[in-house]
């Protein structure tokens, strides 16, 4: 696992170019503290830089940038090719000779023989890379299929910049830093900025499964997909698994075992995050089944029972016999992380579980260099509670004639939320226990909004939105299209559940979940691997028999049944818990002064990004306890904190 950075433009002096490149790679030293390297061609105007976190082949033969055997290609590469040993044997049959034992050298040999696109299709792994073809003078940037590793690119004048994190680009003289107000609207809606957008105008994220080819520094890239999540999902739904549920589970377990085995290959200490939930518990169970020694597992716990998952992880670890490390943290430990978040996440990011994620990553890094996780299980196998909610909402909404539901939605919106609270209050004691306190004016407004939507994808976007009308909050902001709003990118099937799972797999998963884990782990030089995100698991998940794609019992029946073979259901059978923090109380307590400073009316007006009146009203209502705006405010506060630190 590493960090990459570089630039391509007019010719430069070697010393000047080397100094500039070193500033770029020094900015991401945390991604690779073990080694650094440069490759410069001043006449071509190309500079490639690398920071190395040594995982496979710790010798100097794994050093990057790396030149291919023929001298035609030069590569900088961040990630792991898990099937590199198999590919190595294939290349040996074609006459390859090796200098070392790294997956980078194997990938280069494969590229020389079959070309970049075919090499990527043959590779199983997570990666972001830059490849210079010295013969054709073409620079290619590539990113893994599901978006585990990040890659940004943009221009400073006539110079093309690229790197693993924005901070590597920002240190280049003239790097564009004008805020993209459209990206800010997306951030307020989703709490992340989806690819291909970034917070800066003129800088983009390469989307997963794509290669960007540049034939000249100032030219537009040729974007090519070598793998498509949409095509894989559609193909799986069109040709489901041929056997019964039992046969499917056998095939899924075999694939997961092989994937976990491949991802346990490491020349440095390795462990796993363990929350005690289904996904991480299954990964750890498959690790322990294939390990001759106890697997190192890590979790953090809270003294407050409503936030604590440690007792569940402890029970799973005891049953599996892992070497378990647990850290109980206090509210102050969480609060101490908050000031470090803007630098860690590099652009605005406000999934509040970033706070505990950074703590568990730091704790694991004290013991291991690589940690496996259960990320991807919810998106691939149907584990989010909102999937069941989305199905119910759409089933009820579509029964109502469109004109009638539009009128009802507008009528609901005309009544202020506090007025709805007063109307609903007398009915609270008569409501079922599960609904008491949950039917509020804010929820009524959200229901009214849902009634006005024309398609299921619009309904789902509203369900996952924070600010539902961010363009009214961001001055001059116009919301650009995303996977949730562009019909050309939708899955095109009738059933709501696969539509939601697919949308999450191309938006929420790569742009929230994987960003959260990558930045938190790499900030402490820890490599995180996600076996459930092997593309072969993804493709097999979409071939699942219909009976195993269900939200009955909380979802994920396939993974639960597999886990039951290794851990008794009584140990893991519990309601799903989010990896959250008490933002609502923090903003009214220990973070109140911090928030007041960031949302000072004068400061907001001078910044000119947000409507100061709306922000102050939202803050005041939350402080008064009349409304719960914790998630909306956390978005804005994380933006303001990032802007102050950028």
Coordinates of N, CA and C in Angstrom, one line a residue, residues 1 52-59 61-64 77 79-82 84-85 100-104 262-268 370 527 529:
X1 N 0.9 -1.2 0.0 CA 0.0 0.0 0.0 C 0.9 1.2 0.0
X52 N 6.3 4.4 -0.3 CA 6.0 3.0 -0.2 C 5.8 2.6 1.3
X53 N 4.6 1.9 1.4 CA 4.4 1.1 2.7 C 4.7 -0.4 2.3
X54 N 5.7 -0.9 2.7 CA 6.2 -2.2 2.3 C 5.3 -3.3 2.9
X55 N 4.7 -4.1 2.0 CA 3.8 -5.2 2.4 C 4.3 -6.5 1.8
X56 N 4.5 -6.5 0.5 CA 4.9 -7.7 -0.3 C 6.3 -7.4 -0.8
X57 N 7.3 -8.3 -0.6 CA 8.6 -8.1 -1.1 C 9.2 -6.8 -0.5
X58 N 9.8 -7.0 0.7 CA 10.3 -5.8 1.5 C 11.7 -5.4 1.0
X59 N 12.2 -6.1 0.0 CA 13.5 -5.9 -0.5 C 13.6 -4.7 -1.4
X61 N 14.1 -4.7 -4.4 CA 13.6 -5.0 -5.7 C 12.1 -4.6 -5.9
X62 N 11.5 -4.3 -4.8 CA 10.1 -3.8 -4.9 C 10.0 -2.3 -5.0
X63 N 11.1 -1.6 -5.1 CA 11.1 -0.2 -5.1 C 10.4 0.4 -6.3
X64 N 9.7 1.5 -6.1 CA 9.0 2.2 -7.2 C 9.5 3.7 -7.2
X77 N 2.4 2.7 -8.5 CA 1.3 1.9 -8.2 C 1.0 1.8 -6.7
X79 N -1.5 -0.2 -4.1 CA -2.5 -1.3 -3.9 C -1.9 -2.7 -3.8
X80 N -2.7 -3.7 -4.0 CA -2.3 -5.1 -4.0 C -3.0 -5.8 -5.1
X81 N -2.2 -6.7 -5.8 CA -2.8 -7.6 -6.8 C -2.8 -9.0 -6.0
X82 N -3.9 -9.4 -5.6 CA -4.0 -10.6 -4.7 C -3.7 -11.9 -5.5
X84 N -1.3 -12.2 -7.7 CA -0.1 -12.0 -8.5 C 0.7 -13.3 -8.6
X85 N 0.6 -14.2 -7.6 CA 1.4 -15.4 -7.7 C 1.0 -16.3 -8.9
X100 N 12.8 -9.5 -8.6 CA 12.3 -9.6 -7.2 C 11.1 -10.4 -7.1
X101 N 10.2 -10.2 -6.1 CA 9.0 -11.0 -5.8 C 7.8 -10.1 -5.7
X102 N 7.8 -8.9 -6.2 CA 6.7 -8.0 -5.9 C 5.5 -8.2 -6.9
X103 N 4.3 -7.8 -6.5 CA 3.2 -7.9 -7.5 C 3.3 -6.8 -8.5
X104 N 4.0 -5.7 -8.2 CA 4.2 -4.6 -9.2 C 5.0 -5.1 -10.4
X262 N -6.3 -15.4 -0.2 CA -5.5 -14.5 -1.0 C -5.1 -13.2 -0.3
X263 N -6.1 -12.7 0.4 CA -5.9 -11.4 1.1 C -5.1 -11.5 2.4
X264 N -4.9 -12.7 2.8 CA -4.0 -12.9 4.0 C -2.6 -13.0 3.7
X265 N -2.2 -12.9 2.4 CA -0.8 -13.0 2.0 C -0.2 -11.6 2.3
X266 N 0.9 -11.7 3.1 CA 1.6 -10.5 3.6 C 2.9 -10.9 4.1
X267 N 3.9 -10.0 3.9 CA 5.2 -10.2 4.5 C 5.4 -9.4 5.8
X268 N 4.3 -8.8 6.3 CA 4.3 -8.0 7.5 C 3.1 -8.5 8.4
X370 N -1.3 -4.6 8.3 CA -2.4 -4.9 7.4 C -3.6 -5.4 8.3
X527 N -2.6 -0.7 6.1 CA -3.3 -1.1 4.9 C -4.6 -1.8 5.3
X529 N -7.8 -4.1 3.9 CA -8.3 -4.9 2.8 C -9.7 -5.4 3.1

